[in-house]
XYZ file of C-alpha atoms in Angstrom:
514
model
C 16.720 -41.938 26.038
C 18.908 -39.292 26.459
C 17.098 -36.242 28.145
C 17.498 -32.826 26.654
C 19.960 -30.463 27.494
C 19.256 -26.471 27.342
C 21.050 -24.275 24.712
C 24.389 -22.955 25.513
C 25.827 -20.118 24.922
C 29.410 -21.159 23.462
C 32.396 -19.459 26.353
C 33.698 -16.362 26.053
C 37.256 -16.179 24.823
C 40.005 -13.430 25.780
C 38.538 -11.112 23.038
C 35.094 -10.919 24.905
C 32.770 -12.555 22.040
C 30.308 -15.005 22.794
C 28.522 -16.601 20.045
C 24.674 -17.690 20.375
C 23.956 -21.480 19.094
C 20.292 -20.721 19.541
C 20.357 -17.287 17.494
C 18.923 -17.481 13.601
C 22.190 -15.280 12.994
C 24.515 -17.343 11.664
C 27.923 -17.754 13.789
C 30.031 -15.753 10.605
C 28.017 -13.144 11.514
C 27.983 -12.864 15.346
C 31.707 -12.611 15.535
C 31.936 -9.655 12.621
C 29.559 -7.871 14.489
C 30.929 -8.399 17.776
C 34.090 -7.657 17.066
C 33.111 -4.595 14.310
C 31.701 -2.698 17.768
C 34.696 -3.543 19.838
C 36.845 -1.598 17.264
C 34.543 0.948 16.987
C 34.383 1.616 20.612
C 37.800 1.228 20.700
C 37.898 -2.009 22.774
C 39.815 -3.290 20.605
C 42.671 -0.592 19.873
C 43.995 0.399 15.811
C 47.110 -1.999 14.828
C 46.173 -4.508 17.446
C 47.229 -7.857 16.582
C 44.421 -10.251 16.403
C 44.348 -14.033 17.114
C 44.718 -16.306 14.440
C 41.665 -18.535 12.956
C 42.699 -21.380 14.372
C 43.099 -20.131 17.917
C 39.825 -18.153 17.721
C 37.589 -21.416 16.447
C 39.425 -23.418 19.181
C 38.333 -20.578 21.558
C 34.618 -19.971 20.303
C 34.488 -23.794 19.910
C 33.325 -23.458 16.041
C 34.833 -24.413 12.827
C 37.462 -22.843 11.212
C 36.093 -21.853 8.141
C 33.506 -19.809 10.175
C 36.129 -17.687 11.845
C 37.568 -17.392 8.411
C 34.244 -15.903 7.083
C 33.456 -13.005 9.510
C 37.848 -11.808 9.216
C 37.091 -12.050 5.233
C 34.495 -9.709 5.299
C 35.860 -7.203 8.276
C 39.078 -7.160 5.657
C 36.844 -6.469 2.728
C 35.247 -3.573 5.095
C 38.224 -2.618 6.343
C 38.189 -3.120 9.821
C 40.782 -5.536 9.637
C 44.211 -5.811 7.402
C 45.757 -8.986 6.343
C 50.012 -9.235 5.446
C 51.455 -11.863 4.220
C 53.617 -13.637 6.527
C 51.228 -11.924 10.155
C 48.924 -12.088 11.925
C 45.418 -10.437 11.642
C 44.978 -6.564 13.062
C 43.275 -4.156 13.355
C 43.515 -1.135 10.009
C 45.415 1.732 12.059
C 43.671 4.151 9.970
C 39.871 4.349 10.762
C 38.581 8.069 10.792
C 38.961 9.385 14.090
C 35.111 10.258 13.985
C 34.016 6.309 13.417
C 35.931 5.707 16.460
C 33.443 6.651 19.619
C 31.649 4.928 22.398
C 28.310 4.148 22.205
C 26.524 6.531 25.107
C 24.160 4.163 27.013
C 20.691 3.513 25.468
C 21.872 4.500 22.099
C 22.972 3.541 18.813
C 26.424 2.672 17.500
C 28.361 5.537 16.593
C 25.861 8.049 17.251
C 26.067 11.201 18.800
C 24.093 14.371 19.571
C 25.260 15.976 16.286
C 24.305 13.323 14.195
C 21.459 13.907 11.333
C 18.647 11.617 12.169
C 18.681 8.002 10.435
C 15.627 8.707 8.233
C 14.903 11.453 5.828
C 12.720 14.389 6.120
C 9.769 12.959 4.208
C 10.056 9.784 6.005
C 10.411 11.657 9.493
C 6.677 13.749 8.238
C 4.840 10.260 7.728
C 5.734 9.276 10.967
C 4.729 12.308 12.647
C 1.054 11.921 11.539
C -1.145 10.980 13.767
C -1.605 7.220 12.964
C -5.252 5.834 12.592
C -6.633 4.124 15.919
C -7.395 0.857 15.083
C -10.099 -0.757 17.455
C -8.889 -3.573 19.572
C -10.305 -7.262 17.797
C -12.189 -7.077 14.542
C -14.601 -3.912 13.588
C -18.172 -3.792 15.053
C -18.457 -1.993 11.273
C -17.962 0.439 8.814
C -14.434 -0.293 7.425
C -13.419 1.194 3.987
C -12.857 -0.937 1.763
C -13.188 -3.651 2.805
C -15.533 -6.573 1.444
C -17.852 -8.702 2.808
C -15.944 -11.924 4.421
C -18.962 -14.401 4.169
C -19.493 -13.537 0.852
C -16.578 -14.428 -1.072
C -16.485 -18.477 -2.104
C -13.565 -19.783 -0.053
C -14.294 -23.060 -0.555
C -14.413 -22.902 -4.302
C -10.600 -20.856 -4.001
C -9.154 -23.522 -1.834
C -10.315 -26.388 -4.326
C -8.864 -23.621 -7.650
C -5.451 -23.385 -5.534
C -5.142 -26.808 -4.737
C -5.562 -27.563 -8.292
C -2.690 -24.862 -9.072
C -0.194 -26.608 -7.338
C -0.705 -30.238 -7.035
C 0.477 -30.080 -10.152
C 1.884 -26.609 -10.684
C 2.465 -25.630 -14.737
C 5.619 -25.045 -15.901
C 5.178 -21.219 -15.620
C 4.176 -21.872 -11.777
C 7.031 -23.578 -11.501
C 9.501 -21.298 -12.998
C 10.504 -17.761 -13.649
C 6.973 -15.998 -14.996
C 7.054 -13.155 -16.647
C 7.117 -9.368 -15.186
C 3.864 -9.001 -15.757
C 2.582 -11.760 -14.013
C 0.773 -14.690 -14.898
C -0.335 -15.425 -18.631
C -3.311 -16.747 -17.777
C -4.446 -14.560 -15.464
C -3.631 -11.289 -17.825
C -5.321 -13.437 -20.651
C -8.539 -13.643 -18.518
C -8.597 -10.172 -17.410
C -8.345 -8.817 -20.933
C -11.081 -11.022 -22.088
C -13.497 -9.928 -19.024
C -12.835 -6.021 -19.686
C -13.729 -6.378 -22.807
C -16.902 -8.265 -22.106
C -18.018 -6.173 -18.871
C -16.704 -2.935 -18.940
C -16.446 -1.748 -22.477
C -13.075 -1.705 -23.704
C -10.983 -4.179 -25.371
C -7.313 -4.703 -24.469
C -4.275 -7.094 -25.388
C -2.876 -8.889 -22.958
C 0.134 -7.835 -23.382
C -0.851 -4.770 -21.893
C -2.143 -6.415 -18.664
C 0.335 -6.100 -15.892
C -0.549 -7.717 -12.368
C 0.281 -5.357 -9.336
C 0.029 -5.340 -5.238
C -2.174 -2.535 -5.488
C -2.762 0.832 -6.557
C 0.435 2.442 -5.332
C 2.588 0.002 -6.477
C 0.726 0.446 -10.098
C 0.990 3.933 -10.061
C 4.452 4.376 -8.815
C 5.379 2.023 -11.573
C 3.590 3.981 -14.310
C 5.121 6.928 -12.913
C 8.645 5.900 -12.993
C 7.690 4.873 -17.014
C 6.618 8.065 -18.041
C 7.702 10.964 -15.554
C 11.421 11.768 -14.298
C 11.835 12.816 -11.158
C 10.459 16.559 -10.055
C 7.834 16.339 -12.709
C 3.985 17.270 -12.279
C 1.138 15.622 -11.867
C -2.065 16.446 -11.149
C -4.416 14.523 -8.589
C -8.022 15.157 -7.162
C -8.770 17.224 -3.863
C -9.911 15.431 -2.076
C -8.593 12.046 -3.071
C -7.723 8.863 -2.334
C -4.060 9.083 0.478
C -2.356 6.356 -1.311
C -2.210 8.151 -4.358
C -0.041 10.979 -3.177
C 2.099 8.580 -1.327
C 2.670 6.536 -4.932
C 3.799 9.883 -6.301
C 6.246 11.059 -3.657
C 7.645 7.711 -3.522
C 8.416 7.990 -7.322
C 9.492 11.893 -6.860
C 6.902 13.246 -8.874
C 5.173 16.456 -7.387
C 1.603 16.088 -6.881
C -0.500 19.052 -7.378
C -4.271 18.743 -6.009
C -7.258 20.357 -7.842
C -10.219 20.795 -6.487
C -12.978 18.714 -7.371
C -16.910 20.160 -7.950
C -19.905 18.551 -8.439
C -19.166 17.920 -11.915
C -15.869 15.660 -10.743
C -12.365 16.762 -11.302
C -12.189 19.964 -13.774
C -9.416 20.122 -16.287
C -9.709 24.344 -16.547
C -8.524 24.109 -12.930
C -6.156 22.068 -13.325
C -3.917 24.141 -15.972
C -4.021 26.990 -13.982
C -2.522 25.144 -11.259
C 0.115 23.667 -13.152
C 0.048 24.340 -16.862
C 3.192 22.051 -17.234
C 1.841 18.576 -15.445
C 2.689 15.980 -17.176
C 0.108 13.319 -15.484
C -3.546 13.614 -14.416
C -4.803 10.843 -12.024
C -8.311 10.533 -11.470
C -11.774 7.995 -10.562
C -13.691 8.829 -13.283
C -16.096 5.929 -12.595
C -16.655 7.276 -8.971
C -14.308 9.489 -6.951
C -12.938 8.962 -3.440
C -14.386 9.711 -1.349
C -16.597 11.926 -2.510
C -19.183 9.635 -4.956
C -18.892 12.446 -7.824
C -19.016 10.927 -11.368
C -16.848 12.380 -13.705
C -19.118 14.338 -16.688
C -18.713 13.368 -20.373
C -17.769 16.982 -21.272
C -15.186 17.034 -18.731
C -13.609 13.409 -19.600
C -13.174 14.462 -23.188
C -11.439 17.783 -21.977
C -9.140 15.436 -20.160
C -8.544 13.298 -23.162
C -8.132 16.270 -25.334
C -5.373 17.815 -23.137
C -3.662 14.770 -22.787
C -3.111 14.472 -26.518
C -2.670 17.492 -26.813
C 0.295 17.863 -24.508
C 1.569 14.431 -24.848
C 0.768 13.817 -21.301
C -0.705 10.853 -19.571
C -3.924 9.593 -17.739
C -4.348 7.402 -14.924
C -7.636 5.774 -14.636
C -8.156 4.184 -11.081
C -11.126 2.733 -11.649
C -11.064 0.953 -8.196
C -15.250 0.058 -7.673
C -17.227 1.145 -10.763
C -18.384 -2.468 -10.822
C -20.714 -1.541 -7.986
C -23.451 0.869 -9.820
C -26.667 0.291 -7.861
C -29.220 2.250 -10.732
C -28.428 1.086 -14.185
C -25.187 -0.078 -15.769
C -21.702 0.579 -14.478
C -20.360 3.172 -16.294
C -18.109 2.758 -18.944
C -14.395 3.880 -18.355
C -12.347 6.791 -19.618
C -9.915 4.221 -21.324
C -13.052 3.409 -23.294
C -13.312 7.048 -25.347
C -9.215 7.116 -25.017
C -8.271 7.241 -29.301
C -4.709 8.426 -28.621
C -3.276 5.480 -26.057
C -2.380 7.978 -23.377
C -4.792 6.285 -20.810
C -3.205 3.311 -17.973
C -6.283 1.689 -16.631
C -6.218 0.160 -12.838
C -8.514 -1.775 -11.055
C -8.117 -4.162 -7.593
C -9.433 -7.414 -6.743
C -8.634 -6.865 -3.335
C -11.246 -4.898 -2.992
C -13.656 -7.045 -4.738
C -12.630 -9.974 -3.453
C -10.573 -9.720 -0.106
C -8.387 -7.840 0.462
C -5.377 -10.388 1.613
C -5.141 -11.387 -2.005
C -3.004 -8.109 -2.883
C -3.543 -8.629 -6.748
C -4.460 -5.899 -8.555
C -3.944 -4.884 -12.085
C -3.094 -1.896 -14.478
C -3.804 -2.157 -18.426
C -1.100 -0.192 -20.020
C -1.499 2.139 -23.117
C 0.036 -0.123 -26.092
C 3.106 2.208 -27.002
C 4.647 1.777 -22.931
C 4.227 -2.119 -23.069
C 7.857 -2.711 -24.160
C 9.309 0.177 -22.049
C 7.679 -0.933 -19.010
C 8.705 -4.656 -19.239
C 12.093 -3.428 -19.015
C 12.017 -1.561 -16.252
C 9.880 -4.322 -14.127
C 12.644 -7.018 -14.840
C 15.359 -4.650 -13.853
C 13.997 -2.664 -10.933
C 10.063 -2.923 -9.962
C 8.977 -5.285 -7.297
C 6.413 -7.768 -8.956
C 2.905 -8.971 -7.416
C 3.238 -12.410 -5.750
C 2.254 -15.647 -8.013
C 0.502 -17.497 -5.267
C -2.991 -17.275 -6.220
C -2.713 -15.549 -9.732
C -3.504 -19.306 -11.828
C -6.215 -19.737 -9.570
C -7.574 -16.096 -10.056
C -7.222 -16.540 -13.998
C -9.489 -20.128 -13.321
C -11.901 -18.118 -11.229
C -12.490 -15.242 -13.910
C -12.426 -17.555 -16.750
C -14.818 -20.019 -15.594
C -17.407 -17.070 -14.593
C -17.031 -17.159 -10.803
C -16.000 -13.460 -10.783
C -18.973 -12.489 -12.558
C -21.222 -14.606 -10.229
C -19.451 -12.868 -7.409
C -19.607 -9.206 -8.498
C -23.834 -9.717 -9.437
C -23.875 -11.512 -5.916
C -22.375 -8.591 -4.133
C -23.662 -5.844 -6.336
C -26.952 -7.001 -5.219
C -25.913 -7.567 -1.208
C -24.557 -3.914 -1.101
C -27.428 -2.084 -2.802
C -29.357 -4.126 0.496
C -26.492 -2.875 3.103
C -26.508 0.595 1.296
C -30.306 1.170 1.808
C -30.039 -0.195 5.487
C -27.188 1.925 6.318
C -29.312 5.136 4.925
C -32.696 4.205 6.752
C -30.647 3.661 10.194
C -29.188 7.083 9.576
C -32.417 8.722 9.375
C -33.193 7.444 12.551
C -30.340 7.378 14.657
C -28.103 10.444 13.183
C -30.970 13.148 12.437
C -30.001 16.308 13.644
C -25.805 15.448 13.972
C -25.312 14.078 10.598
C -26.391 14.036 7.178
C -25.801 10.842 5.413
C -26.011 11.673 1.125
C -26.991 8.441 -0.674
C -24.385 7.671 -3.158
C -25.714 5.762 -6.438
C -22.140 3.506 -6.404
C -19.649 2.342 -4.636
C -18.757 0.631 -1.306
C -19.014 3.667 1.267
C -20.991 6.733 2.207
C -19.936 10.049 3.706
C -21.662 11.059 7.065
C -21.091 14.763 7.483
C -22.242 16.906 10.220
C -24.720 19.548 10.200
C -24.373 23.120 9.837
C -25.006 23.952 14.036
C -22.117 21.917 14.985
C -19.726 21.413 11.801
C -17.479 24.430 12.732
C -16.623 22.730 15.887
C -16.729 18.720 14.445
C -13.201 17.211 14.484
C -13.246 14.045 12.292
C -9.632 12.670 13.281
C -11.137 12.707 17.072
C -14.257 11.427 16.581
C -12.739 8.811 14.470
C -10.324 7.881 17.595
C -13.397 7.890 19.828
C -14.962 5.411 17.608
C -12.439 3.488 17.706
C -12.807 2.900 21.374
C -16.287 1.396 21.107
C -15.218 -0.881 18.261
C -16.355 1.330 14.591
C -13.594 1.717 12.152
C -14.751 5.151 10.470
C -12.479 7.087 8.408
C -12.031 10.672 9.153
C -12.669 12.576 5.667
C -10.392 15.514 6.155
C -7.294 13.593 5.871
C -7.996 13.158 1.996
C -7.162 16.166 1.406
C -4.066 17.547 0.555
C -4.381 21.420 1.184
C -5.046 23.048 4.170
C -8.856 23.781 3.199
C -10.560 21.057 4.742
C -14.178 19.519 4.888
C -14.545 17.637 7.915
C -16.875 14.387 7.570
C -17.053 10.245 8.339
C -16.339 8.299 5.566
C -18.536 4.896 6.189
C -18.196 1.687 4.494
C -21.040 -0.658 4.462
C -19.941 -3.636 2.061
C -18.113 -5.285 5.115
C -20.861 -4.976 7.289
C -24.121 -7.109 8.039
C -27.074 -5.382 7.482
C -27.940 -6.667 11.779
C -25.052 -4.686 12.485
C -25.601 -1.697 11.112
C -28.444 -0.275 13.204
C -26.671 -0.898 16.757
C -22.998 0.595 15.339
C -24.899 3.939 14.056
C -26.453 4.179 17.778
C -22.707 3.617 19.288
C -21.529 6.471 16.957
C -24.505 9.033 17.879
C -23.191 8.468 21.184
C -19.686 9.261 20.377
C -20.378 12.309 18.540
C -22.920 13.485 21.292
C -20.524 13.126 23.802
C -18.757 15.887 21.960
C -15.417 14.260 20.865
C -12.425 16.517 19.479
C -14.680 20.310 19.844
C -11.487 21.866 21.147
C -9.092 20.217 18.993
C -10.646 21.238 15.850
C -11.179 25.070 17.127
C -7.315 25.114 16.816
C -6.865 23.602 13.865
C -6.222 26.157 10.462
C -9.088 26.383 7.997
């Protein structure tokens, strides 16, 4: 048997490259980018004549053709020139300014002066303070997130082996922009059966998620530097859709009534887009009024503008019915409808969906097979098995019923282990609760802190204050209970009294603007 040998790098010929065998880069590509940075740090001088292919593969022990590769696309770059009848050279007319040495520990071709790589909204993302994420899985309170042991994995893996061990033919070829035909035919027929409105589905189109929904819509029916109104507080992702389409998102305050229309105008009479959670806002709980959803409806055929309806958990009501969506009243098509099975299901499914207003179907199409990213099939025929054959149903009653439990727990252990720091308001729907802190110490309460604290002992809590958009702030925990076991509630609430008793973040938030 003949024992193994190690790697080699292949020797280093007179030009200095040495080409990787071992490296997923293929060879073409080592030697233009080796020799691209010797001409750019002027190793390798302007005019200078060049081997020829042959010598160079006999040299970097590779074929020809590869050599050939990497010189045709340094000529198409123009690095290199090729005459007829000569050698290879270097182009003796690069910009004097491409031409400089790479200072030690930085990039190619940068210097001092240089702008910075990124732009300026992606250099204020990565200024914010990122959230702390505790080290191994969350002793509780996630947002969003589902319960794990309640989902039927076993039933999924027997629907998606039956998807492809004998994949259809539209499995098996290009689908459609929208997604999968089954799946948009089952998710038409279950919104009209359980929440109240009936759809074509046509007008189904399967997404990642609510941002890549919304920045879809918006790229239908906004140009760029238009309006559009969103809730203050709201969910982060929203306004990160919106710049990432170039819309301008203006927040309105939200009251007790939900998001108010009247405020709205007289923020920006000419928005051209309202997004809101009728069903139940985040994070704040509030459910939008009738009077004010048929102001919004009114205004929005009023002005020709458009609605977006995230409707992301109204199928988790816990006293009486869910409620029925905005889309449901909407007469004048001007309403796009969204909803997420991540949420509902788990959330490494990323399949979500957004029921377009009839009139944008065609428009929409267009621009998803020419430009929009498109949700992933894997998982979409076995999603439109699981909703037609009434597992979703089973699912949602399952869970409605195991988070009303976890909801009443997480309110009981509050009383007990948070009275006197904070106040914990039951919320009728939904998948979280807000924990805010009482009047003695809420001037000096710094959510973002005592979220990082919590972090430390092993409790994912959101901080509240970063929902918001303006600098008026309500500082608060945001705590979600449908991911957590009712036994772990009571001991996570007594690690979080301790955090906020040991006074985390007072004399950060002292500093911070009102």
């Amino acid at each position: 048997m003949t024992p193994r040998t190690k790697p080699r790098s292949r020797r280093a010929p007179p030009l200095g490259l040495a080409l990787d065998s071992t490296s997923p880069e293929p060879l073409h590509r080592q030697i233009g980018e080796q020799m691209r940075r010797a001409i750019l740090e002027r190793r390798l001088k302007p005019g200078a004549r060049l081997p020829s292919s042959r010598q160079m593969a006999e040299d970097l022990d590779c074929a020809r053709g590869t050599v050939v590769l990497a010189f045709d696309q340094l000529v198409a770059e123009g690095y290199v020139v090729s005459q007829a009848g000569s050698a290879m050279s270097v182009a003796a007319n690069l910009p004097d300014e491409m031409l400089t040495v790479t200072p030690a520990g930085g990039s190619l071709g940068r210097t001092a002066a240089t702008r910075p790589a990124v732009a300026r909204r992606t250099r204020a993302l990565l200024a914010e303070t990122p959230a702390p994420v505790p080290a191994g899985p969350p002793l509780a309170f996630p947002t969003g997130q589902p319960d794990r042991e309640a989902f039927p994995f076993a039933l999924w893996a027997k629907l998606l082996e039956r998807e492809w061990r004998r994949p259809g033919i539209e499995a098996a070829s290009a689908v459609h922009p929208f997604g999968h035909a089954g799946l948009r035919e089952a998710i038409a027929t279950y919104l009209g059966v359980a929440r109240g409105f009936t759809c074509d589905p046509a007008e189904v189109v399967v997404t990642t998620g609510i941002r890549h929904g919304l920045s879809l819509f918006a790229q239908v029916v906004l140009d760029a530097g238009d309006t559009a109104w969103i809730e203050e507080p709201g969910f982060v992702g929203v306004r990160e859709a919106l710049a990432g389409s170039g819309v301008k998102a203006v927040p309105a305050a939200i009251d007790e009534a939900g998001f108010s229309p009247e405020v709205a105008r007289a923020l920006a009479p000419d928005a051209r887009l309202a997004v809101v959670a009728p069903a139940h806002h985040f994070p704040l709980g509030t459910v939008l009024g009738l009077q004010r959803r048929l102001e919004l409806l009114s205004w929005a055929e009023r002005a020709k503008g458009w609605i977006a309806e995230d409707d992301f958990d109204g199928e988790y009501r816990y006293s009486g019915r869910p409620l029925a969506p905005l889309r449901a009243l909407d007469r004048a098509g001007r309403v796009a409808y969204f909803s997420s099975f991540s949420k509902l299901l788990f959330p490494a499914l990323r399949l979500s969906f957004l029921v377009l207003p009839a009139s944008l179907v065609e428009a929409t199409e267009r621009i998803m097979d020419r430009v929009s990213v498109r949700a992933p099939l894997m998982g979409q025929g076995a999603l439109a098995r699981f909703i037609a054959d009434g597992h979703f149903a089973t699912h949602l009653r399952r869970t409605r019923q195991l988070y009303a439990g976890r909801r009443e727990a997480l309110l009981q252990a509050a009383a007990r282990h948070l009275d006197g720091l904070l106040t914990v308001a039951p919320d009728p729907g939904g998948m979280h609760v807000i924990a805010s802190p009482i009047s003695q110490i809420a001037r000096r309460f710094d959510d973002v802190a005592v979220t990082a604290a919590a972090a430390e002992k092993g409790l994912t809590v959101q901080p509240l204050s970063v929902c918001y958009a303006g600098r008026a702030r309500r500082h608060g925990l945001i705590l979600g209970y449908a991911g957590t076991p009712e036994a772990e509630i009571d001991r996570a609430l007594v690690k979080l009294r301790d955090v906020v008793l040991s006074g985390a973040g007072r004399s950060k938030r002292r500093q911070r603007p009102a």
